[in-house]
Amino acid sequence: MHGGRLVIVPREVTRSPEEFHALLIEQQVTVLNQTPSAF
């Protein structure tokens, strides 16, 4: 494993599980770290 990048999620996307999932797929996210209040 090498490299990495930060994906900033727009606020409106954080409130839509469908849009959030689509963003994860589109950006090819393999590791996700978020605060508990985001759930």
Coordinates of N, CA and C in Angstrom, one line a residue:
M1 N 0.8 -1.2 0.0 CA 0.0 0.0 0.0 C 0.9 1.2 0.0
H2 N 0.6 2.2 -0.8 CA 1.3 3.4 -0.9 C 0.4 4.5 -1.4
G3 N 0.8 5.7 -1.0 CA 0.0 6.8 -1.4 C -1.3 6.9 -0.7
G4 N -2.1 7.9 -1.0 CA -3.4 8.1 -0.3 C -3.9 9.5 -0.7
R5 N -5.1 9.7 -0.4 CA -5.7 11.0 -0.6 C -6.8 11.3 0.3
L6 N -7.2 12.5 0.5 CA -8.3 12.9 1.4 C -9.5 13.3 0.5
V7 N -10.6 12.7 0.8 CA -11.8 13.1 0.1 C -12.7 13.8 1.0
I8 N -13.0 15.1 0.7 CA -13.9 15.9 1.6 C -15.3 15.7 1.1
V9 N -16.2 15.3 1.9 CA -17.6 15.0 1.6 C -18.4 16.3 1.8
P10 N -19.1 16.7 0.7 CA -19.9 17.9 0.9 C -21.0 17.6 1.9
R11 N -21.4 18.7 2.6 CA -22.4 18.5 3.7 C -23.7 17.9 3.2
E12 N -24.2 18.3 2.1 CA -25.5 17.7 1.6 C -25.4 16.2 1.3
V13 N -24.2 15.8 1.0 CA -23.9 14.3 0.7 C -23.9 13.6 2.0
T14 N -23.4 14.2 3.1 CA -23.4 13.5 4.4 C -24.7 13.1 4.9
R15 N -25.8 13.8 4.4 CA -27.1 13.5 4.9 C -27.9 12.6 4.0
S16 N -27.3 12.1 3.0 CA -28.0 11.1 2.1 C -27.1 9.9 1.9
P17 N -27.6 8.8 2.5 CA -26.9 7.5 2.5 C -26.6 7.1 1.0
E18 N -27.6 7.3 0.1 CA -27.4 6.9 -1.3 C -26.3 7.7 -1.9
E19 N -26.3 9.0 -1.7 CA -25.3 9.9 -2.3 C -23.9 9.6 -1.7
F20 N -23.9 9.3 -0.4 CA -22.6 9.0 0.2 C -22.0 7.7 -0.3
H21 N -22.9 6.7 -0.5 CA -22.4 5.5 -1.1 C -21.9 5.7 -2.5
A22 N -22.6 6.4 -3.3 CA -22.2 6.7 -4.6 C -20.8 7.4 -4.7
L23 N -20.6 8.4 -3.7 CA -19.4 9.1 -3.7 C -18.2 8.1 -3.3
L24 N -18.4 7.2 -2.4 CA -17.4 6.2 -2.0 C -17.0 5.4 -3.2
I25 N -18.0 5.0 -4.0 CA -17.7 4.1 -5.2 C -17.0 5.0 -6.2
E26 N -17.5 6.2 -6.5 CA -16.9 7.0 -7.5 C -15.4 7.4 -7.2
Q27 N -15.2 7.6 -5.9 CA -13.8 8.0 -5.5 C -12.9 6.8 -5.2
Q28 N -13.5 5.6 -5.3 CA -12.7 4.4 -5.0 C -12.1 4.4 -3.6
V29 N -12.9 4.7 -2.6 CA -12.5 4.8 -1.3 C -12.4 3.3 -0.7
T30 N -11.2 3.1 -0.1 CA -10.9 1.7 0.5 C -10.8 1.8 2.0
V31 N -10.5 3.0 2.5 CA -10.4 3.2 4.0 C -11.3 4.4 4.3
L32 N -12.2 4.2 5.3 CA -13.1 5.3 5.7 C -12.9 5.5 7.2
N33 N -12.7 6.8 7.6 CA -12.6 7.2 9.0 C -13.5 8.4 9.2
Q34 N -14.4 8.3 10.1 CA -15.4 9.4 10.3 C -15.7 9.4 11.8
T35 N -16.2 10.6 12.2 CA -16.6 10.7 13.6 C -17.9 10.0 13.9
P36 N -18.1 9.6 15.1 CA -19.4 8.9 15.5 C -20.6 9.7 15.2
S37 N -20.5 11.0 15.4 CA -21.7 11.9 15.2 C -22.1 11.9 13.7
A38 N -21.3 11.4 12.8 CA -21.7 11.3 11.4 C -22.7 10.2 11.1
F39 N -22.9 9.3 12.1 CA -23.8 8.2 11.9 C -25.2 8.5 12.0

